[in-house]
PDB file of C-alpha atoms and ligand atoms in Angstrom:
ATOM      1  CA  MET U1093       0.000   0.000   0.000  1.00 65.00           C
ATOM      2  CA  THR U1094       1.277   3.453  -0.764  1.00 91.00           C
ATOM      3  CA  ASP U1095       1.988   5.999   1.928  1.00 97.00           C
ATOM      4  CA  ARG U1096      -0.723   8.451   2.792  1.00 98.00           C
ATOM      5  CA  LEU U1097      -1.936  11.090   5.183  1.00 98.00           C
ATOM      6  CA  THR U1098      -5.453  10.871   6.606  1.00 97.00           C
ATOM      7  CA  ARG U1099      -7.064  13.879   8.253  1.00 96.00           C
ATOM      8  CA  CYS U1100     -10.033  13.152  10.488  1.00 95.00           C
ATOM      9  CA  LEU U1101     -12.345  14.627  13.050  1.00 94.00           C
ATOM     10  CA  ALA U1102     -12.683  12.336  16.023  1.00 93.00           C
ATOM     11  CA  ARG U1103     -15.194  11.931  18.797  1.00 90.00           C
ATOM     12  CA  ARG U1104     -14.812  10.157  22.116  1.00 88.00           C
ATOM     13  CA  ALA U1105     -17.810   8.146  23.282  1.00 80.00           C
ATOM     14  CA  ALA U1106     -18.512  10.732  25.993  1.00 79.00           C
ATOM     15  CA  ASP U1107     -18.349  13.735  23.634  1.00 79.00           C
ATOM     16  CA  LYS U1108     -21.504  15.129  22.042  1.00 79.00           C
ATOM     17  CA  ALA U1109     -19.622  16.479  19.020  1.00 79.00           C
ATOM     18  CA  PRO U1110     -16.180  15.826  17.509  1.00 79.00           C
ATOM     19  CA  ALA U1111     -13.702  17.513  19.835  1.00 87.00           C
ATOM     20  CA  LEU U1112     -10.456  16.221  18.376  1.00 92.00           C
ATOM     21  CA  ARG U1113      -8.373  16.577  15.279  1.00 94.00           C
ATOM     22  CA  LEU U1114      -6.783  13.244  14.341  1.00 96.00           C
ATOM     23  CA  VAL U1115      -4.088  13.025  11.683  1.00 97.00           C
ATOM     24  CA  ILE U1116      -2.642   9.663  10.673  1.00 97.00           C
ATOM     25  CA  ALA U1117       0.556   9.351   8.619  1.00 98.00           C
ATOM     26  CA  GLU U1118       1.357   6.000   6.993  1.00 98.00           C
ATOM     27  CA  THR U1119       4.988   6.354   5.973  1.00 98.00           C
ATOM     28  CA  THR U1120       6.436   2.838   5.593  1.00 98.00           C
ATOM     29  CA  GLU U1121       7.564   3.149   1.983  1.00 98.00           C
ATOM     30  CA  LEU U1122       9.107   6.592   2.182  1.00 98.00           C
ATOM     31  CA  CYS U1123      10.972   5.732   5.406  1.00 98.00           C
ATOM     32  CA  ALA U1124      12.250   2.410   4.001  1.00 98.00           C
ATOM     33  CA  HIS U1125      13.398   4.194   0.839  1.00 98.00           C
ATOM     34  CA  ALA U1126      15.108   7.038   2.735  1.00 98.00           C
ATOM     35  CA  CYS U1127      16.914   4.765   5.219  1.00 98.00           C
ATOM     36  CA  GLY U1128      18.074   2.495   2.378  1.00 97.00           C
ATOM     37  CA  LEU U1129      19.282   5.465   0.342  1.00 97.00           C
ATOM     38  CA  HIS U1130      21.406   6.711   3.246  1.00 97.00           C
ATOM     39  CA  HIS U1131      22.535   3.167   4.274  1.00 97.00           C
ATOM     40  CA  LEU U1132      21.481   3.867   7.852  1.00 97.00           C
ATOM     41  CA  SER U1133      22.215   1.744  10.901  1.00 97.00           C
ATOM     42  CA  PRO U1134      19.225   0.374  12.885  1.00 96.00           C
ATOM     43  CA  LEU U1135      19.436   3.221  15.405  1.00 97.00           C
ATOM     44  CA  ALA U1136      19.707   5.939  12.765  1.00 97.00           C
ATOM     45  CA  SER U1137      16.890   4.293  10.752  1.00 98.00           C
ATOM     46  CA  ILE U1138      14.472   4.561  13.663  1.00 97.00           C
ATOM     47  CA  ALA U1139      15.464   8.155  14.456  1.00 98.00           C
ATOM     48  CA  PHE U1140      15.277   9.198  10.778  1.00 98.00           C
ATOM     49  CA  SER U1141      11.930   7.432  10.201  1.00 98.00           C
ATOM     50  CA  ARG U1142      10.441   9.095  13.262  1.00 98.00           C
ATOM     51  CA  ALA U1143      11.714  12.513  12.171  1.00 98.00           C
ATOM     52  CA  LEU U1144      10.447  12.119   8.581  1.00 98.00           C
ATOM     53  CA  THR U1145       7.024  11.036   9.852  1.00 98.00           C
ATOM     54  CA  ALA U1146       6.971  13.965  12.298  1.00 97.00           C
ATOM     55  CA  GLY U1147       7.702  16.254   9.336  1.00 98.00           C
ATOM     56  CA  THR U1148       4.672  14.961   7.407  1.00 98.00           C
ATOM     57  CA  LEU U1149       2.426  15.432  10.467  1.00 97.00           C
ATOM     58  CA  LEU U1150       3.662  18.979  11.165  1.00 96.00           C
ATOM     59  CA  ALA U1151       3.305  19.841   7.473  1.00 96.00           C
ATOM     60  CA  ALA U1152      -0.316  18.659   7.717  1.00 95.00           C
ATOM     61  CA  LEU U1153      -0.897  21.466  10.241  1.00 91.00           C
ATOM     62  CA  ALA U1154       0.670  24.085   7.952  1.00 89.00           C
ATOM     63  CA  LYS U1155      -1.250  27.306   7.490  1.00 88.00           C
ATOM     64  CA  SER U1156       0.609  28.222   4.288  1.00 89.00           C
ATOM     65  CA  GLU U1157       2.059  26.416   1.272  1.00 91.00           C
ATOM     66  CA  ARG U1158       5.629  26.907   2.496  1.00 93.00           C
ATOM     67  CA  ASN U1159       7.757  23.952   3.553  1.00 95.00           C
ATOM     68  CA  ILE U1160       8.352  23.077   7.181  1.00 96.00           C
ATOM     69  CA  ASN U1161      11.870  22.351   8.462  1.00 97.00           C
ATOM     70  CA  VAL U1162      12.483  20.255  11.546  1.00 97.00           C
ATOM     71  CA  GLN U1163      15.913  19.816  13.092  1.00 98.00           C
ATOM     72  CA  ILE U1164      16.574  17.601  16.094  1.00 97.00           C
ATOM     73  CA  ALA U1165      20.128  17.977  17.348  1.00 97.00           C
ATOM     74  CA  GLY U1166      22.118  16.805  20.347  1.00 97.00           C
ATOM     75  CA  ASP U1167      25.678  16.408  21.626  1.00 97.00           C
ATOM     76  CA  GLY U1168      25.619  12.600  21.288  1.00 97.00           C
ATOM     77  CA  PRO U1169      26.899  10.218  18.599  1.00 97.00           C
ATOM     78  CA  LEU U1170      23.814  10.656  16.369  1.00 97.00           C
ATOM     79  CA  GLY U1171      24.471  14.372  15.893  1.00 97.00           C
ATOM     80  CA  SER U1172      21.406  15.832  14.190  1.00 97.00           C
ATOM     81  CA  VAL U1173      18.487  14.880  11.976  1.00 98.00           C
ATOM     82  CA  PHE U1174      17.074  17.390   9.496  1.00 98.00           C
ATOM     83  CA  VAL U1175      13.738  17.146   7.685  1.00 98.00           C
ATOM     84  CA  ASP U1176      12.222  19.357   4.979  1.00 97.00           C
ATOM     85  CA  ALA U1177       8.490  18.662   4.481  1.00 97.00           C
ATOM     86  CA  ASP U1178       6.165  20.113   1.865  1.00 96.00           C
ATOM     87  CA  PRO U1179       2.491  20.579   2.860  1.00 95.00           C
ATOM     88  CA  LYS U1180       1.605  18.916  -0.461  1.00 96.00           C
ATOM     89  CA  GLY U1181       2.928  15.628   0.948  1.00 96.00           C
ATOM     90  CA  THR U1182       6.547  15.241  -0.075  1.00 97.00           C
ATOM     91  CA  VAL U1183       9.375  15.018   2.398  1.00 98.00           C
ATOM     92  CA  ARG U1184      13.174  14.731   2.367  1.00 98.00           C
ATOM     93  CA  GLY U1185      15.905  14.808   4.981  1.00 98.00           C
ATOM     94  CA  TYR U1186      19.263  13.565   6.191  1.00 98.00           C
ATOM     95  CA  VAL U1187      21.128  12.559   9.337  1.00 97.00           C
ATOM     96  CA  SER U1188      24.451  14.262  10.090  1.00 96.00           C
ATOM     97  CA  ARG U1189      26.026  11.045  11.411  1.00 96.00           C
ATOM     98  CA  ASN U1190      25.243   7.377  11.049  1.00 95.00           C
ATOM     99  CA  PRO U1191      26.666   5.607  14.112  1.00 94.00           C
ATOM    100  CA  ALA U1192      26.678   1.788  13.998  1.00 95.00           C
ATOM    101  CA  LEU U1193      24.481   1.579  17.085  1.00 93.00           C
ATOM    102  CA  GLN U1194      21.415  -0.393  18.055  1.00 93.00           C
ATOM    103  CA  PRO U1195      18.328   1.167  19.608  1.00 95.00           C
ATOM    104  CA  ALA U1196      18.067   0.611  23.365  1.00 95.00           C
ATOM    105  CA  PRO U1197      15.444  -1.965  24.354  1.00 92.00           C
ATOM    106  CA  GLY U1198      12.256  -0.862  26.075  1.00 90.00           C
ATOM    107  CA  ILE U1199       8.498  -0.850  25.621  1.00 90.00           C
ATOM    108  CA  ARG U1200       9.529   0.378  22.196  1.00 93.00           C
ATOM    109  CA  PRO U1201      13.064   0.744  20.762  1.00 94.00           C
ATOM    110  CA  ARG U1202      14.671   3.871  22.224  1.00 95.00           C
ATOM    111  CA  VAL U1203      16.987   6.222  20.372  1.00 96.00           C
ATOM    112  CA  GLY U1204      17.111   9.195  22.760  1.00 96.00           C
ATOM    113  CA  TYR U1205      20.414   8.151  24.336  1.00 96.00           C
ATOM    114  CA  ALA U1206      22.172   8.654  20.995  1.00 97.00           C
ATOM    115  CA  PHE U1207      21.189  12.344  20.895  1.00 97.00           C
ATOM    116  CA  GLY U1208      23.258  12.770  24.082  1.00 95.00           C
ATOM    117  CA  ASP U1209      22.650  14.661  27.298  1.00 92.00           C
ATOM    118  CA  SER U1210      21.487  17.910  25.820  1.00 94.00           C
ATOM    119  CA  GLY U1211      19.996  19.111  22.588  1.00 96.00           C
ATOM    120  CA  TYR U1212      17.085  20.913  21.000  1.00 97.00           C
ATOM    121  CA  VAL U1213      14.234  20.668  18.515  1.00 96.00           C
ATOM    122  CA  ASN U1214      14.088  23.516  16.058  1.00 96.00           C
ATOM    123  CA  VAL U1215      11.014  23.997  13.851  1.00 96.00           C
ATOM    124  CA  LEU U1216      10.795  26.547  11.044  1.00 96.00           C
ATOM    125  CA  ARG U1217       7.257  27.183   9.789  1.00 93.00           C
ATOM    126  CA  ALA U1218       5.344  29.891   7.976  1.00 91.00           C
ATOM    127  CA  ASP U1219       2.128  31.581   9.097  1.00 89.00           C
ATOM    128  CA  ALA U1220      -0.907  32.215   6.876  1.00 90.00           C
ATOM    129  CA  SER U1221       0.831  35.315   5.411  1.00 91.00           C
ATOM    130  CA  ASN U1222       3.892  33.198   4.475  1.00 90.00           C
ATOM    131  CA  ASN U1223       6.076  34.840   7.138  1.00 92.00           C
ATOM    132  CA  TYR U1224       8.512  32.356   8.610  1.00 93.00           C
ATOM    133  CA  PHE U1225       8.858  31.916  12.356  1.00 91.00           C
ATOM    134  CA  ARG U1226      11.142  29.643  14.327  1.00 93.00           C
ATOM    135  CA  GLY U1227      10.336  27.715  17.480  1.00 93.00           C
ATOM    136  CA  THR U1228      12.895  25.938  19.621  1.00 94.00           C
ATOM    137  CA  VAL U1229      12.477  23.701  22.662  1.00 94.00           C
ATOM    138  CA  ALA U1230      15.075  21.727  24.613  1.00 95.00           C
ATOM    139  CA  LEU U1231      15.186  17.991  23.954  1.00 96.00           C
ATOM    140  CA  LYS U1232      13.165  16.184  26.605  1.00 93.00           C
ATOM    141  CA  THR U1233      13.703  12.476  25.909  1.00 94.00           C
ATOM    142  CA  GLY U1234      15.215  12.472  22.405  1.00 96.00           C
ATOM    143  CA  GLU U1235      12.530  10.010  21.280  1.00 96.00           C
ATOM    144  CA  ILE U1236      11.418  12.737  18.839  1.00 96.00           C
ATOM    145  CA  ASP U1237       7.644  12.368  19.274  1.00 95.00           C
ATOM    146  CA  ASP U1238       7.872  13.355  22.974  1.00 93.00           C
ATOM    147  CA  ASP U1239       9.993  16.322  21.990  1.00 95.00           C
ATOM    148  CA  ILE U1240       7.746  17.517  19.193  1.00 95.00           C
ATOM    149  CA  THR U1241       4.708  17.171  21.452  1.00 93.00           C
ATOM    150  CA  GLU U1242       6.505  19.591  23.835  1.00 93.00           C
ATOM    151  CA  TYR U1243       7.141  21.943  20.931  1.00 94.00           C
ATOM    152  CA  LEU U1244       3.480  21.860  19.823  1.00 92.00           C
ATOM    153  CA  VAL U1245       2.113  22.492  23.307  1.00 89.00           C
ATOM    154  CA  ALA U1246       4.631  25.318  23.901  1.00 90.00           C
ATOM    155  CA  SER U1247       4.348  27.001  20.498  1.00 86.00           C
ATOM    156  CA  GLU U1248       0.677  26.527  19.697  1.00 81.00           C
ATOM    157  CA  GLN U1249      -0.740  26.455  23.231  1.00 84.00           C
ATOM    158  CA  VAL U1250      -2.974  23.642  22.032  1.00 86.00           C
ATOM    159  CA  GLU U1251      -3.377  20.367  23.885  1.00 91.00           C
ATOM    160  CA  SER U1252      -1.628  17.928  21.558  1.00 93.00           C
ATOM    161  CA  VAL U1253      -0.087  14.501  21.547  1.00 93.00           C
ATOM    162  CA  LEU U1254       2.097  13.020  18.855  1.00 94.00           C
ATOM    163  CA  ALA U1255       3.257   9.408  18.616  1.00 96.00           C
ATOM    164  CA  ILE U1256       5.505   8.071  15.886  1.00 97.00           C
ATOM    165  CA  ASP U1257       7.302   4.824  15.418  1.00 96.00           C
ATOM    166  CA  ALA U1258       9.106   2.533  13.030  1.00 97.00           C
ATOM    167  CA  VAL U1259       9.495  -1.233  13.131  1.00 96.00           C
ATOM    168  CA  LEU U1260      12.619  -2.859  11.678  1.00 96.00           C
ATOM    169  CA  ASP U1261      13.191  -6.432  10.521  1.00 95.00           C
ATOM    170  CA  ASP U1262      16.123  -8.638  11.596  1.00 94.00           C
ATOM    171  CA  ARG U1263      18.341  -7.013   8.975  1.00 94.00           C
ATOM    172  CA  GLY U1264      17.581  -3.509  10.232  1.00 94.00           C
ATOM    173  CA  ARG U1265      15.258  -2.533   7.373  1.00 96.00           C
ATOM    174  CA  VAL U1266      12.095  -0.500   7.971  1.00 97.00           C
ATOM    175  CA  VAL U1267       9.043  -2.745   7.569  1.00 97.00           C
ATOM    176  CA  ARG U1268       6.426  -0.460   9.104  1.00 97.00           C
ATOM    177  CA  ALA U1269       6.395   3.235   9.960  1.00 98.00           C
ATOM    178  CA  GLY U1270       3.716   5.688  10.897  1.00 98.00           C
ATOM    179  CA  GLY U1271       2.456   8.263  13.307  1.00 98.00           C
ATOM    180  CA  VAL U1272      -0.626   9.814  14.823  1.00 97.00           C
ATOM    181  CA  LEU U1273      -1.335  13.335  15.969  1.00 96.00           C
ATOM    182  CA  LEU U1274      -4.226  14.164  18.263  1.00 95.00           C
ATOM    183  CA  GLN U1275      -5.158  17.756  18.988  1.00 94.00           C
ATOM    184  CA  ALA U1276      -7.993  19.301  20.932  1.00 91.00           C
ATOM    185  CA  LEU U1277     -10.226  21.418  18.725  1.00 88.00           C
ATOM    186  CA  PRO U1278     -10.968  24.893  20.035  1.00 82.00           C
ATOM    187  CA  GLY U1279     -14.214  24.820  22.018  1.00 78.00           C
ATOM    188  CA  ASP U1280     -16.285  26.796  24.494  1.00 73.00           C
ATOM    189  CA  GLY U1281     -16.057  24.487  27.486  1.00 74.00           C
ATOM    190  CA  GLU U1282     -13.268  23.326  29.766  1.00 76.00           C
ATOM    191  CA  PRO U1283      -9.930  22.807  27.996  1.00 75.00           C
ATOM    192  CA  LEU U1284      -9.791  19.178  26.896  1.00 84.00           C
ATOM    193  CA  SER U1285      -7.076  16.957  28.359  1.00 88.00           C
ATOM    194  CA  LEU U1286      -5.347  14.300  26.268  1.00 91.00           C
ATOM    195  CA  GLN U1287      -3.481  12.876  29.260  1.00 91.00           C
ATOM    196  CA  ASP U1288      -5.084   9.436  28.950  1.00 90.00           C
ATOM    197  CA  GLU U1289      -4.178   9.161  25.256  1.00 91.00           C
ATOM    198  CA  ARG U1290      -0.683  10.487  25.989  1.00 91.00           C
ATOM    199  CA  ASP U1291      -0.112   7.908  28.746  1.00 91.00           C
ATOM    200  CA  ARG U1292      -1.268   5.037  26.568  1.00 90.00           C
ATOM    201  CA  LEU U1293       0.807   6.142  23.589  1.00 90.00           C
ATOM    202  CA  ARG U1294       3.831   6.453  25.872  1.00 88.00           C
ATOM    203  CA  ALA U1295       3.088   2.921  27.077  1.00 89.00           C
ATOM    204  CA  GLY U1296       3.671   1.711  23.524  1.00 91.00           C
ATOM    205  CA  VAL U1297       0.188   1.313  22.039  1.00 93.00           C
ATOM    206  CA  LEU U1298       1.299   2.683  18.641  1.00 95.00           C
ATOM    207  CA  TYR U1299       4.421   0.511  18.472  1.00 95.00           C
ATOM    208  CA  GLU U1300       2.320  -2.562  19.327  1.00 94.00           C
ATOM    209  CA  SER U1301      -0.198  -1.716  16.610  1.00 95.00           C
ATOM    210  CA  LEU U1302       2.539  -1.223  14.012  1.00 96.00           C
ATOM    211  CA  MET U1303       4.105  -4.549  15.043  1.00 94.00           C
ATOM    212  CA  GLN U1304       0.956  -6.635  15.270  1.00 94.00           C
ATOM    213  CA  GLN U1305      -1.682  -5.130  12.995  1.00 92.00           C
ATOM    214  CA  GLY U1306       0.197  -4.723   9.726  1.00 89.00           C
ATOM    215  CA  GLU U1307      -1.445  -2.299   7.319  1.00 92.00           C
ATOM    216  CA  SER U1308      -4.592  -2.084   9.425  1.00 94.00           C
ATOM    217  CA  TRP U1309      -2.774  -0.354  12.294  1.00 96.00           C
ATOM    218  CA  PRO U1310      -4.635   2.988  11.884  1.00 95.00           C
ATOM    219  CA  GLY U1311      -7.958   1.269  12.573  1.00 93.00           C
ATOM    220  CA  ALA U1312      -6.460  -0.547  15.553  1.00 93.00           C
ATOM    221  CA  ILE U1313      -5.235   2.734  17.084  1.00 92.00           C
ATOM    222  CA  THR U1314      -8.614   4.401  16.645  1.00 91.00           C
ATOM    223  CA  ALA U1315     -10.305   1.385  18.232  1.00 91.00           C
ATOM    224  CA  ALA U1316      -7.784   1.309  21.108  1.00 90.00           C
ATOM    225  CA  PHE U1317      -8.805   4.861  22.002  1.00 89.00           C
ATOM    226  CA  GLN U1318     -12.490   4.144  21.392  1.00 89.00           C
ATOM    227  CA  LEU U1319     -12.644   7.034  18.971  1.00 91.00           C
ATOM    228  CA  GLU U1320     -15.234   7.479  16.272  1.00 91.00           C
ATOM    229  CA  ARG U1321     -13.525   9.117  13.347  1.00 92.00           C
ATOM    230  CA  SER U1322     -14.837  10.751  10.216  1.00 93.00           C
ATOM    231  CA  VAL U1323     -12.311  11.115   7.430  1.00 95.00           C
ATOM    232  CA  LEU U1324     -12.051  14.625   6.018  1.00 96.00           C
ATOM    233  CA  GLU U1325      -9.325  14.018   3.462  1.00 95.00           C
ATOM    234  CA  GLN U1326      -6.758  11.473   2.334  1.00 97.00           C
ATOM    235  CA  SER U1327      -3.691  12.416   0.326  1.00 97.00           C
ATOM    236  CA  PRO U1328      -0.517  10.631  -0.809  1.00 98.00           C
ATOM    237  CA  LEU U1329       2.819  11.003   0.970  1.00 98.00           C
ATOM    238  CA  GLY U1330       6.200  10.375  -0.623  1.00 98.00           C
ATOM    239  CA  TRP U1331       9.946  10.963  -0.532  1.00 98.00           C
ATOM    240  CA  GLN U1332      11.104  13.574  -3.037  1.00 97.00           C
ATOM    241  CA  CYS U1333      14.217  15.701  -3.345  1.00 96.00           C
ATOM    242  CA  GLN U1334      14.060  19.137  -4.944  1.00 91.00           C
ATOM    243  CA  CYS U1335      17.695  19.326  -6.041  1.00 95.00           C
ATOM    244  CA  SER U1336      18.498  19.913  -9.737  1.00 95.00           C
ATOM    245  CA  ASP U1337      21.406  20.898 -11.998  1.00 92.00           C
ATOM    246  CA  ASN U1338      20.204  24.503 -11.923  1.00 92.00           C
ATOM    247  CA  ARG U1339      19.913  24.692  -8.138  1.00 92.00           C
ATOM    248  CA  VAL U1340      23.356  23.182  -7.591  1.00 93.00           C
ATOM    249  CA  MET U1341      24.830  25.513 -10.227  1.00 91.00           C
ATOM    250  CA  ALA U1342      23.213  28.512  -8.517  1.00 91.00           C
ATOM    251  CA  ALA U1343      24.748  27.413  -5.191  1.00 90.00           C
ATOM    252  CA  LEU U1344      28.166  27.051  -6.811  1.00 90.00           C
ATOM    253  CA  LEU U1345      27.835  30.468  -8.487  1.00 90.00           C
ATOM    254  CA  ALA U1346      26.932  31.994  -5.119  1.00 90.00           C
ATOM    255  CA  THR U1347      30.286  30.897  -3.645  1.00 89.00           C
ATOM    256  CA  GLY U1348      31.839  33.776  -5.623  1.00 89.00           C
ATOM    257  CA  ILE U1349      34.690  34.517  -8.045  1.00 91.00           C
ATOM    258  CA  ASP U1350      37.521  33.809  -5.602  1.00 93.00           C
ATOM    259  CA  GLU U1351      36.171  30.405  -4.592  1.00 92.00           C
ATOM    260  CA  LEU U1352      35.546  29.439  -8.248  1.00 93.00           C
ATOM    261  CA  ASN U1353      39.072  30.536  -9.197  1.00 93.00           C
ATOM    262  CA  ASP U1354      40.406  28.528  -6.293  1.00 93.00           C
ATOM    263  CA  ILE U1355      38.597  25.365  -7.449  1.00 92.00           C
ATOM    264  CA  LEU U1356      39.826  25.927 -11.030  1.00 92.00           C
ATOM    265  CA  ALA U1357      43.419  26.326  -9.829  1.00 93.00           C
ATOM    266  CA  LYS U1358      43.394  23.324  -7.488  1.00 92.00           C
ATOM    267  CA  GLU U1359      41.142  20.623  -8.943  1.00 88.00           C
ATOM    268  CA  ALA U1360      39.713  22.041 -12.174  1.00 87.00           C
ATOM    269  CA  LYS U1361      36.503  20.173 -11.349  1.00 91.00           C
ATOM    270  CA  ALA U1362      33.819  20.197  -8.675  1.00 91.00           C
ATOM    271  CA  GLU U1363      31.955  17.249  -7.204  1.00 93.00           C
ATOM    272  CA  ILE U1364      28.908  18.197  -5.189  1.00 92.00           C
ATOM    273  CA  ARG U1365      26.759  15.651  -3.391  1.00 94.00           C
ATOM    274  CA  CYS U1366      23.185  16.439  -2.365  1.00 94.00           C
ATOM    275  CA  ASP U1367      22.870  15.887   1.405  1.00 94.00           C
ATOM    276  CA  PHE U1368      19.230  14.877   0.999  1.00 96.00           C
ATOM    277  CA  CYS U1369      19.166  12.366  -1.857  1.00 96.00           C
ATOM    278  CA  THR U1370      22.933  11.636  -2.169  1.00 95.00           C
ATOM    279  CA  LYS U1371      22.888  12.461  -5.913  1.00 96.00           C
ATOM    280  CA  GLU U1372      26.336  13.482  -7.215  1.00 96.00           C
ATOM    281  CA  TYR U1373      26.694  16.560  -9.419  1.00 96.00           C
ATOM    282  CA  LEU U1374      29.904  16.878 -11.424  1.00 95.00           C
ATOM    283  CA  PHE U1375      31.200  20.081 -12.996  1.00 94.00           C
ATOM    284  CA  ASP U1376      34.198  19.938 -15.346  1.00 94.00           C
ATOM    285  CA  ARG U1377      36.730  22.671 -16.126  1.00 93.00           C
ATOM    286  CA  ASP U1378      34.707  24.137 -19.017  1.00 94.00           C
ATOM    287  CA  GLN U1379      31.544  24.387 -16.925  1.00 93.00           C
ATOM    288  CA  LEU U1380      33.485  25.955 -14.049  1.00 93.00           C
ATOM    289  CA  LEU U1381      35.069  28.498 -16.416  1.00 93.00           C
ATOM    290  CA  LYS U1382      31.595  29.435 -17.683  1.00 93.00           C
ATOM    291  CA  LEU U1383      30.325  29.811 -14.115  1.00 92.00           C
ATOM    292  CA  ARG U1384      33.385  31.911 -13.180  1.00 93.00           C
ATOM    293  CA  ASP U1385      32.775  34.167 -16.208  1.00 93.00           C
ATOM    294  CA  LEU U1386      29.127  34.497 -15.227  1.00 92.00           C
ATOM    295  CA  ALA U1387      30.188  35.469 -11.686  1.00 89.00           C
ATOM    296  CA  VAL U1388      32.634  38.049 -13.132  1.00 91.00           C
ATOM    297  CA  SER U1389      30.042  39.619 -15.460  1.00 89.00           C
ATOM    298  CA  ALA U1390      27.470  39.663 -12.634  1.00 85.00           C
ATOM    299  CA  ALA U1391      30.005  41.470 -10.418  1.00 84.00           C
ATOM    300  CA  LEU U1392      30.822  43.957 -13.238  1.00 87.00           C
ATOM    301  CA  SER U1393      27.183  44.779 -13.928  1.00 84.00           C
ATOM    302  CA  HIS U1394      26.634  45.180 -10.165  1.00 80.00           C
ATOM    303  CA  ARG U1395      29.608  47.624 -10.056  1.00 77.00           C
ATOM    304  CA  ASP U1396      28.246  49.545 -13.067  1.00 77.00           C
ATOM    305  CA  LYS U1397      24.901  49.933 -11.321  1.00 75.00           C
ATOM    306  CA  ASP U1398      26.668  51.185  -8.172  1.00 72.00           C
ATOM    307  CA  ASP U1399      28.713  53.676 -10.265  1.00 69.00           C
ATOM    308  CA  HIS U1400      25.539  55.036 -11.886  1.00 67.00           C
ATOM    309  CA  GLY U1401      23.917  55.169  -8.487  1.00 57.00           C
ATOM    310  CA  ASP U1402      26.756  57.408  -7.248  1.00 52.00           C
ATOM    311  CA  ASN U1403      26.355  59.930 -10.096  1.00 49.00           C
TER     312      ASN U1403
HETATM  313 ZN1   ZN Q2319      18.852  15.905  -3.843  1.00 50.81          ZN
END
């Protein structure tokens, strides 16, 4: 089955009307593809899958069409994980390091120890007017979903709970990945508490569903919480990188005349690897000379404009 995002309204048995937003991300294929592409260890695969899934869920809350960036960084051997998610459903990312470590055993595999003793979650999002704003919270457990729940409660002041997990096979490959986000809808009455759902998710109910229920895990989660859900929208999710010859060339051009001259003098070629999709871009001497000439003429025309501006 292909990956998808399902947006729902949900109602507890005791509620008269739907009081919850429920978003379900099924991300097995994109996580398996991404972890394979980056040849990740079991520990890094779980951390990366959780971060990618978190990106799709945060992008589902986006108020604009701009991408959302999530960075989880610590002082431990895993370094940092970066995710770039498009509200239209594509996501990409990378891990800064890929330590050959195993997740720590627990109710569910734990990766927090590999982020170290201190770290942060940094989220860059745009508001409805496309103005970017950044929110940062200290890492709480390093299990990523706990940390992003903290971020959501702190930044949005909305009662929220996020749970994400990935299940690996004996060879360390992702066989199931997904996440759920529950948020209280604004209402007139007492602020709704999601403490019960939070406690049960922390006790591993999502990981168990992913392990035991196969593709039908979203239904199992909804049933476990005795929620009635009505689906508002379903849309595909997928891994996609936005790099291209033109973008890489623009980045190389932006390094400036001196840097381009330096490359020409030393190597006479440039090899640039995309951090996200690992694609290699090669530029030979002729292409570098053209780029250098472009940089020179851009600098000259800039100087001419400045000269005219002075007169
Ligand atoms: Zn790329």
